[in-house]
Structures are given as C-alpha cells and as structure tokens.
C-alpha cells in the first residue's frame, strides 16, 4: 500500500512454494492410490503409519482444505461410477415393472427381485461405511485439526451424505427419472404387504436397510425428524398402511362377524407392533398403531358395536372373550369407551325394561289367568289369588334383576378388566330402569323379596348363603332412588313379620338392619331398630304380667293367657295394618267378651303402674288367639260317632265371633247384623273373618245360610257341630294377612302417604338451609334442598316449590322484594 | 480417556514391536496400553492394516529419545521432574548436545508435545501443556524451539500463542547473543505475524484509548546539526502530554 498503489501487489513471501505444491500432488497420488485399494478391499497391504504421516504432513502444511476437497471428490467419483453401476445392475425388469404398478409378476418373483435389490443396496452401504471409517482413521488428524477449526462436517459424515446424494437420490436409470430411494421405499412396502398377506420375508434384511435410512438425514442439521427414514419412508409407510387398513376394515365388516373382526383387529395391532420391532423402527410404533387404531377401530367402532353380531349379540350369548376384545379395542382409541359404554347401557336398560314389563304383565295378566273354573267363586279369593300372583311376580322381578346384575358383574369382571368408568355406567343404567317412571314398584318389590326370604327363603340355608341373599337385596337397594318409599314398605312388611311371628330368624332380621345401616346410614334404620326394641320390651311385659297374674291368687284353669305387644304409635306403621276402610282417627273399638275384658283391664292396670300417663289403644284387628274347641258327638259323614277336640288358631276377631256361639244353642243362628251389633267389629273385618270361618272348606266351623261365596248382611250363621278336621291343630287363616303386593288402591294410598311425608322432609330441609343462610336465591335453595335429600329420595322440583309457597304462607319465609333473582329471607 | 488399564491385564495381551528412528531402534510395548492412550495406535492396531496384521509398526521420523520419554510416560503416567530427569529419561548424555541443559530440556518437552499431538495422546498432551506453559516461566523461549514448534504444530495450537507471549514478555534485545540475532531472519512468518498482533494488543491493554504520541520524532529527521535539531524541537513546542516512545520503551511524559 505504501509503495506504488495499485501498480504492483506485494505478495507475502511463501517459502518453497513450488516445492510444496509438488509435494502435495505426490502425496495425494499416494493417498488416493491407497484409498482405491481400501475400496477394493485390499487394505491389509497398506501401512497405516505411512498414510497417516502423509495426511498429517499435508495438514501441518496447511493443505487441509485441499486434502478435504480431494477426498470428497474422490468419494463422489467412486460412488457415482463404481457403486452406482453396481446398484443399477440389480434392477431386474421384474423389479421395475412392479414398482411401476404393472401387473404380470407373481408375488414370488417380486419378492426374489426385491430381496436381490435390498441385499445389493445393503452391501453397498455396508461397504461404504467400512471403507469410510478406515479413511476417517487415516484422516483423523485432518478431522481433528482442520474440520474442527473451520467447522466442517467430519469426512465420515460428508461421505455418508455423498452416499445419500450419489446413490439414493440418483435416478434408477438414464431413462427412468425415479430415484433409488423411491424404489427402495416401494420395495420395502411391497415386502411388508407380502408379509401382511401371509408370506415370509427377510426381516433382517429390511431392518438393515432401515438402519441405513435412519442414519442418513435429509438436511445438514441432523435433527431426529429429518432422518431419511422419517422424511421419506415412514411417511409413505403410514399412508399406504392407512389405505390398506381402510379397505381391510371395510371388507371385514361386510364379510365377517364382530367377534372375528375384533380378533383380527387385535392381531393386526400386535403384528404391526412386532413389525416395528423386528423389521422397521420402534419410533414408528406409536404412529402405525395410531393408523391401525384409527382405521380398524376409531372409524369403525360404531358400526362394529352396532353390528348384528355386535355387543348386543355378545352380551346375549355370553361371549366374554369377544367382549373383552371389543373393550380392549375401544379402550385403545377412547379413554371413556363411549361406544361400548353406550351399547352396554342401552342393553341393560332394554333388558331391565323387559324385566319390568314382564313383571307388569304378570301382575296384570292374573285376573284372567285363574280361568273359568273360578267363575262361580266369590270375588274376594279371586282378588287374593291375583295378589298372590303379583307377589310371585314381584319376587321374580327381583330375582331377574339380580340375575341381570350377576350377568353384567361377570362381564364387567371378566371382559372389562373391572374398568371403573364402565362400572359407573352399569350402575347408572341399573338405576335408570329400576327407577324408571314407568315402573314405580321397585321399592315395594325389593322389600317383598326380603320379606319372602325372611319368612321362608332362608330356611335351611347356611350362614353364608343367607348372607349372600341379604347382600343381593342390599345391592338392589343401592340402586333405588326413593329410599324413603322403600323404608315405608320395609317398615310395613317388617311390622307384619314381627307381629305375626312370621320371621324365621330374629338374628337374620337384625343382620339385615345392620347391613342397611352400613349402606344407608343411621337415620334410615333408627325407626326399624325402635321396632325391634318394642318387641323386646313387649316380651318382658308379657312375662312380667304373667308372673303378676300368677301372684294374684289361685290358679284358675280357665284363665286366659295374654301375650301382648306394646307398640309405639310413631314408630309402627299401624295404619297400614288396618283394613284401610276406616278413618284413622276413629280406630275401631270392638266389644270384648267379659272374660277378655277383665284381663284387658288387668293388663292396663299393670301397665299403668309401670308407665303412668301412657295411653294404651287395643288393636284387636292385629291379634290372634289359640282356642281349644270341643265338637260334640254327632254323626259324621264317615259314620263315626265321637267327640272331637281341636286347637284352633284364629284371629282375635275370629275368637270373639266364635265365643258368641259358645252361648248359643246348636240349632240357633245369628245373622250378620246381629254379630255386628254384638261385637262392633268393623264390617269389613267381620265379613272377612266370617268368610274364613264359614266359607273356606277346611275351616268351616260355622255354617252359613245361604251357602254362597260372598258374605252378605242378611246371611245367617250356625255352629257347625259336625265339623271334622284332619289335624288336631287347625289354623284359620284370615285373608290378606301376609305381605303381598299392594293393590292399586293401596299403592295410591302408600304413595300419597309417602308424598305427605316427603312434604315434611322437604319443609324441614328448606327450613334448615334457610336458618343457616338467612337469605338465598330460589335456584340455589332448590339445589341445596335436592342435595340434602339425595340420600333419601329425589323430590320433584314442583313439590319443593309448593312447600316453599306453603312456608311463606305460614310466615317461615318471605320473598325479598326487588331482588334481581327470586330470593327468600328466613323469618326467625 | 477412561481409567488406566491394568498392566497385568495388558501383559497377558499382545506385544507390539515398534521400530523407531532412522536406525530402527526396536521397542516392545503392550498393545492394549498403546491403544488405550493413543487414538493413533488405536486406529492403526485396531483396523485391517499391515501394522495390525504384523503386530509391527515402523516410525522412521521420530527421535528415539522422544520415544523413550513417551514409553516411560506410558507405563508411569508421569513426566520427568528435574532437568536431569528429563535428560536421563531421554537416555541422552549432556555431551551429546551442545545446548545448555535448560534449552535441551525445553526442546525435549516441545518435541514430546509435538509427538503427543501427532500420535493423538490427549493425556500426555495435556500434561505437557502444563509443563511447558508453567507459571514459573521467566525467560523467553529459544528461537530454535520457536522455529521447531511453528513447523510441527498446527496453526492455532495454544502452545504457539504461549511462545509468542513469553517472547514478547521476556525477550531482551539488549542481551541477545549474536547467534540469536543471526537467527532472527529465520523466524517463521506465522510467528512474526502473531507477535506483531500480540504486541499491538499489549499496547492496547496497557494504555487503552489514551492519547498517544511518538516521542522524539527528531530521531527520524536526520538533523545535521544540534542547531537544526533545537530549531525543530522549538517548532514542535506546545504539544500536550502524551505517551512518548523512547529507545528503551514507553514512558509517560508531561
């Protein structure tokens, strides 16, 4: 710059410039000759020291750049001449024809041609890797010094990229513009398709080619998703697989049943997983799985579930394995298993509704069923019979539901891997049909079922079996929404069992109560437990009174023994024990015969000494009596002529009626009206008692005139002197003493009572809430009320509204004037 | 490098013959130890080369004395400590060289460093870097060593920078021998370029961007008489405080 600007450039003195140049060319000649030897697999004659020294010297002389370029050029030449022609020699006409989609080749021919190509390519790749690692060893100093300093890719990496560019991305031939890589993809995909069709292929060979694609990258960044495998092969693999499985699923849905489809689908999923492991790359596994799941399951699950041989068929035929498969498939694509859940729920509700309908049909069909032979019989027994049938239907309903529950429990455990969400769904469906508005009887039926089992069902059963039965009942109870209605029925049924000594085991009764306590809480069983308590106290009272009477004086052989049950009126559903005709307030007071009246007063005195201030009301309609009866010697039909003694077990009313005839000569009669006048037994009860004493053939202790089924107020009654029973002990049953399904009228009453008590519950809840909150919006009040009562029943919103209205009228609450939303204020 | 291989284990393995130097001095070294510490030997003996096939390596352009130091380091994993140690380990006699002991020793270290660089022995290379560029250095390296290092190490090797820096710091032109002065012309161009850059940098770090000024510019003027010089100096008066370059170095003038 100082001297002669622009005229002459001063070049830095380079020492022995010419000498170095000559040196490099000579060196390169030696190196390149050695590289050729390496590529032709003659390396064992070469000295590593010599080659390394040559390269080392060149780099020290700052010719690294030149050396790098020459090596790259050398490899480029080698690949695009020697290697490429070797690869092109592998393209048989078969191979090219196939990949162009031309027919006319058999699978076997294609497989052989494909394998030859894969083998050749794999060989070329392996050779290239081996040679390049040797070259890289020789050029190690260059890699370390030159490539690192100027941030070049290592010579090995560069050479791998050359393989990509000069071999994989080269045209298959001069006339064919497709590149080798595309051909490779097609061949591998073709092989995979062959395997899917059942052929055996060389997995190992394909795997080596996949390794090649995995170690080459499309760009220079070498990021994972830029591997040739991902960029080129995997993409095509997923696309063709998607296509393939779309067709396959279409075909399968058309030509096979759901079970076979499921088996096939899970086999395919397994196969593809295996393929990724053995033939392709594990990284593809989730992707191909998604493809298969989408095509075979997600897009088809609805059709599959709804098929004729679908979920419904599997349930009905207990195809547990297939259900398990379908569960597994559905779970793969949908955490919530929507389709399966929907199908299961629908099936449960359908089957449950069938059971409901069958129960309704059974209970309605009965009046017609007992057939014409009952034609001349009175209406009473007919109705009784129908009620009996209904009871049977009720018990059948419970058993059917339990069976259904068992079935689905079984499926749930064996096929659905005890899946939590499905359990919830199953439970909801059971609750759905059990609480169906078209079937309001479940509470009653369940209580009846328990009743039946308490009375006879558990006889001769082991503790375990009894436990199982009780548990079943509890399970059903769990589904019932209106727990209060159930409580009402249970109380009623329990009441009868206790008072009439129908229960087989007190122990089991108590067990049941404690089970309910666990299931439904303390509140629920409080009153039931009080009933048991009353019973215990009554036993004590009875024995105490007996002792008291014995202490009074001489033993009177004619003394009447009194067994008494003192029932707390709030606890016991006494109204349901009555015949239902009478107004609750004027409980029937019948006239007791003198002997009875005395003992009655005796007990009242005894009881008042113990508990003063309590009022006892005698419920004659619920008692029973044992009477020793003597029938005089009159001629029998069979000609015998002797006195007969019977122990009669009759209702209290029956006893009162019979006692009337004690004082009446045998040939005299009493009319219905007379009996009614003397006893003051309610007409209805009287009619029924007379019916069992005078109409039922086996217990015809009275004779009625005229002999008809019905008891009319004009009928006359005589004592049947000629009565002859087959047994000494005779039980005179009064109709409708057992627990049976309610008649429609009774049910309406029960429901009305239930609604009334619900009304109180709702009011109590509302007041509790308002007392705490002072002011609350309508919507929220309703919501909280529903929450509070959820354990007992689900009240209707209109009912809540009515109760709120009523509370406002009675000035417990007031509306807040001018509030933005309807709100109430609590008035203390 | 991972942990050192057990010698007992290596002793059960193969032994490699290495012929070193123009006179082909023969060494027998455990193969596995060689391969463990040196990538060069690893490639050479691990590949399909002639060396691996024959278990024999010829290295003609290495001084056996340097190879002695290498083999000793290989088995002992330690460099000689004292000057004498270095000479003894290299199996040299003081008489065999006309260099001062310090210079001889430094030269051995440098040659061994070049060896470690060429044959890719990272552990040895590191050890020598610490040995050569030690904080105790208090004199400039010999020109011999500088010439050798710049011929045999790659551009950018940190040791080259060390040589430049230590010369800049410690070389005293007033005490240099005639021999040394004669060698100045042989100093490698790369070295001089680096020294020049380094010098500029030193100035910059010392003074930053403070205003500088050449000192007695009259020394460049070839004044023929004292009067002329004085006249020139008067003409220069009024100059401000500046850094002044004298014959002996930088001084601050006011």
PDB file of C-alpha atoms in Angstrom, chain A residues 586-681:
ATOM      1  CA  UNK A 586    -111.731 -43.433  64.970  1.00  0.00           C
ATOM      2  CA  UNK A 587    -109.874 -46.619  65.438  1.00  0.00           C
ATOM      3  CA  UNK A 588    -112.337 -49.488  65.628  1.00  0.00           C
ATOM      4  CA  UNK A 589    -113.299 -50.385  69.146  1.00  0.00           C
ATOM      5  CA  UNK A 590    -114.834 -53.765  69.282  1.00  0.00           C
ATOM      6  CA  UNK A 591    -116.611 -55.219  72.241  1.00  0.00           C
ATOM      7  CA  UNK A 592    -114.623 -57.825  74.039  1.00  0.00           C
ATOM      8  CA  UNK A 593    -116.360 -60.631  75.808  1.00  0.00           C
ATOM      9  CA  UNK A 594    -116.391 -60.348  79.568  1.00  0.00           C
ATOM     10  CA  UNK A 595    -113.541 -62.800  80.178  1.00  0.00           C
ATOM     11  CA  UNK A 596    -111.341 -60.923  77.827  1.00  0.00           C
ATOM     12  CA  UNK A 597    -112.359 -57.538  79.020  1.00  0.00           C
ATOM     13  CA  UNK A 598    -111.304 -58.471  82.512  1.00  0.00           C
ATOM     14  CA  UNK A 599    -107.878 -59.500  81.532  1.00  0.00           C
ATOM     15  CA  UNK A 600    -107.592 -56.438  79.332  1.00  0.00           C
ATOM     16  CA  UNK A 601    -108.339 -54.176  82.215  1.00  0.00           C
ATOM     17  CA  UNK A 602    -105.967 -56.178  84.380  1.00  0.00           C
ATOM     18  CA  UNK A 603    -103.143 -55.524  81.973  1.00  0.00           C
ATOM     19  CA  UNK A 604    -103.998 -51.854  81.631  1.00  0.00           C
ATOM     20  CA  UNK A 605    -103.744 -51.521  85.380  1.00  0.00           C
ATOM     21  CA  UNK A 606    -100.470 -53.418  85.442  1.00  0.00           C
ATOM     22  CA  UNK A 607     -99.055 -51.311  82.637  1.00  0.00           C
ATOM     23  CA  UNK A 608    -100.146 -48.009  84.142  1.00  0.00           C
ATOM     24  CA  UNK A 609     -98.340 -48.912  87.330  1.00  0.00           C
ATOM     25  CA  UNK A 610     -95.184 -49.265  85.337  1.00  0.00           C
ATOM     26  CA  UNK A 611     -95.576 -46.371  82.974  1.00  0.00           C
ATOM     27  CA  UNK A 612     -98.028 -43.805  84.127  1.00  0.00           C
ATOM     28  CA  UNK A 613     -99.542 -41.390  81.694  1.00  0.00           C
ATOM     29  CA  UNK A 614     -99.382 -43.629  78.687  1.00  0.00           C
ATOM     30  CA  UNK A 615    -102.455 -44.444  76.792  1.00  0.00           C
ATOM     31  CA  UNK A 616    -102.961 -47.918  75.503  1.00  0.00           C
ATOM     32  CA  UNK A 617    -105.042 -48.494  72.435  1.00  0.00           C
ATOM     33  CA  UNK A 618    -106.072 -52.056  71.758  1.00  0.00           C
ATOM     34  CA  UNK A 619    -105.747 -53.184  68.195  1.00  0.00           C
ATOM     35  CA  UNK A 620    -107.953 -56.212  68.044  1.00  0.00           C
ATOM     36  CA  UNK A 621    -107.613 -56.425  64.319  1.00  0.00           C
ATOM     37  CA  UNK A 622    -103.993 -57.423  64.610  1.00  0.00           C
ATOM     38  CA  UNK A 623    -104.083 -60.115  67.248  1.00  0.00           C
ATOM     39  CA  UNK A 624    -104.604 -63.804  67.147  1.00  0.00           C
ATOM     40  CA  UNK A 625    -105.872 -66.404  69.630  1.00  0.00           C
ATOM     41  CA  UNK A 626    -105.481 -70.104  70.352  1.00  0.00           C
ATOM     42  CA  UNK A 627    -108.758 -71.750  71.312  1.00  0.00           C
ATOM     43  CA  UNK A 628    -109.407 -75.257  72.466  1.00  0.00           C
ATOM     44  CA  UNK A 629    -112.670 -76.317  70.880  1.00  0.00           C
ATOM     45  CA  UNK A 630    -114.751 -79.377  71.570  1.00  0.00           C
ATOM     46  CA  UNK A 631    -117.165 -80.610  68.946  1.00  0.00           C
ATOM     47  CA  UNK A 632    -119.945 -82.806  70.283  1.00  0.00           C
ATOM     48  CA  UNK A 633    -120.682 -86.390  69.297  1.00  0.00           C
ATOM     49  CA  UNK A 634    -122.726 -86.178  66.168  1.00  0.00           C
ATOM     50  CA  UNK A 635    -122.876 -88.482  63.238  1.00  0.00           C
ATOM     51  CA  UNK A 636    -120.136 -87.939  60.732  1.00  0.00           C
ATOM     52  CA  UNK A 637    -120.130 -88.473  57.054  1.00  0.00           C
ATOM     53  CA  UNK A 638    -117.872 -91.493  57.539  1.00  0.00           C
ATOM     54  CA  UNK A 639    -120.258 -92.887  60.129  1.00  0.00           C
ATOM     55  CA  UNK A 640    -118.020 -92.382  63.186  1.00  0.00           C
ATOM     56  CA  UNK A 641    -119.645 -91.038  66.262  1.00  0.00           C
ATOM     57  CA  UNK A 642    -117.332 -89.429  68.741  1.00  0.00           C
ATOM     58  CA  UNK A 643    -116.272 -86.233  70.330  1.00  0.00           C
ATOM     59  CA  UNK A 644    -113.543 -84.288  68.570  1.00  0.00           C
ATOM     60  CA  UNK A 645    -111.121 -81.822  70.057  1.00  0.00           C
ATOM     61  CA  UNK A 646    -109.311 -79.246  68.031  1.00  0.00           C
ATOM     62  CA  UNK A 647    -106.849 -76.497  68.790  1.00  0.00           C
ATOM     63  CA  UNK A 648    -107.966 -73.608  66.701  1.00  0.00           C
ATOM     64  CA  UNK A 649    -105.742 -70.720  65.856  1.00  0.00           C
ATOM     65  CA  UNK A 650    -107.898 -67.790  64.846  1.00  0.00           C
ATOM     66  CA  UNK A 651    -107.660 -64.045  64.685  1.00  0.00           C
ATOM     67  CA  UNK A 652    -108.781 -62.053  67.689  1.00  0.00           C
ATOM     68  CA  UNK A 653    -111.914 -61.104  65.798  1.00  0.00           C
ATOM     69  CA  UNK A 654    -112.466 -64.753  64.930  1.00  0.00           C
ATOM     70  CA  UNK A 655    -112.210 -65.641  68.567  1.00  0.00           C
ATOM     71  CA  UNK A 656    -114.725 -63.012  69.544  1.00  0.00           C
ATOM     72  CA  UNK A 657    -117.135 -64.273  66.918  1.00  0.00           C
ATOM     73  CA  UNK A 658    -116.731 -67.911  67.970  1.00  0.00           C
ATOM     74  CA  UNK A 659    -117.227 -67.027  71.621  1.00  0.00           C
ATOM     75  CA  UNK A 660    -120.663 -65.723  70.712  1.00  0.00           C
ATOM     76  CA  UNK A 661    -121.647 -69.189  69.552  1.00  0.00           C
ATOM     77  CA  UNK A 662    -120.473 -70.721  72.856  1.00  0.00           C
ATOM     78  CA  UNK A 663    -123.585 -69.367  74.483  1.00  0.00           C
ATOM     79  CA  UNK A 664    -125.907 -70.210  71.606  1.00  0.00           C
ATOM     80  CA  UNK A 665    -127.776 -73.497  71.280  1.00  0.00           C
ATOM     81  CA  UNK A 666    -126.602 -75.541  68.350  1.00  0.00           C
ATOM     82  CA  UNK A 667    -129.742 -75.152  66.328  1.00  0.00           C
ATOM     83  CA  UNK A 668    -129.966 -71.420  66.633  1.00  0.00           C
ATOM     84  CA  UNK A 669    -128.359 -68.910  64.364  1.00  0.00           C
ATOM     85  CA  UNK A 670    -127.174 -65.375  64.375  1.00  0.00           C
ATOM     86  CA  UNK A 671    -127.445 -63.043  61.459  1.00  0.00           C
ATOM     87  CA  UNK A 672    -124.601 -60.968  60.216  1.00  0.00           C
ATOM     88  CA  UNK A 673    -126.204 -57.852  61.563  1.00  0.00           C
ATOM     89  CA  UNK A 674    -126.605 -59.418  64.964  1.00  0.00           C
ATOM     90  CA  UNK A 675    -122.982 -60.413  65.110  1.00  0.00           C
ATOM     91  CA  UNK A 676    -122.014 -56.960  64.026  1.00  0.00           C
ATOM     92  CA  UNK A 677    -124.212 -55.382  66.645  1.00  0.00           C
ATOM     93  CA  UNK A 678    -122.830 -57.524  69.443  1.00  0.00           C
ATOM     94  CA  UNK A 679    -119.186 -57.348  68.593  1.00  0.00           C
ATOM     95  CA  UNK A 680    -118.860 -53.972  66.897  1.00  0.00           C
ATOM     96  CA  UNK A 681    -116.214 -55.445  64.677  1.00  0.00           C
TER      97      UNK A 681
END
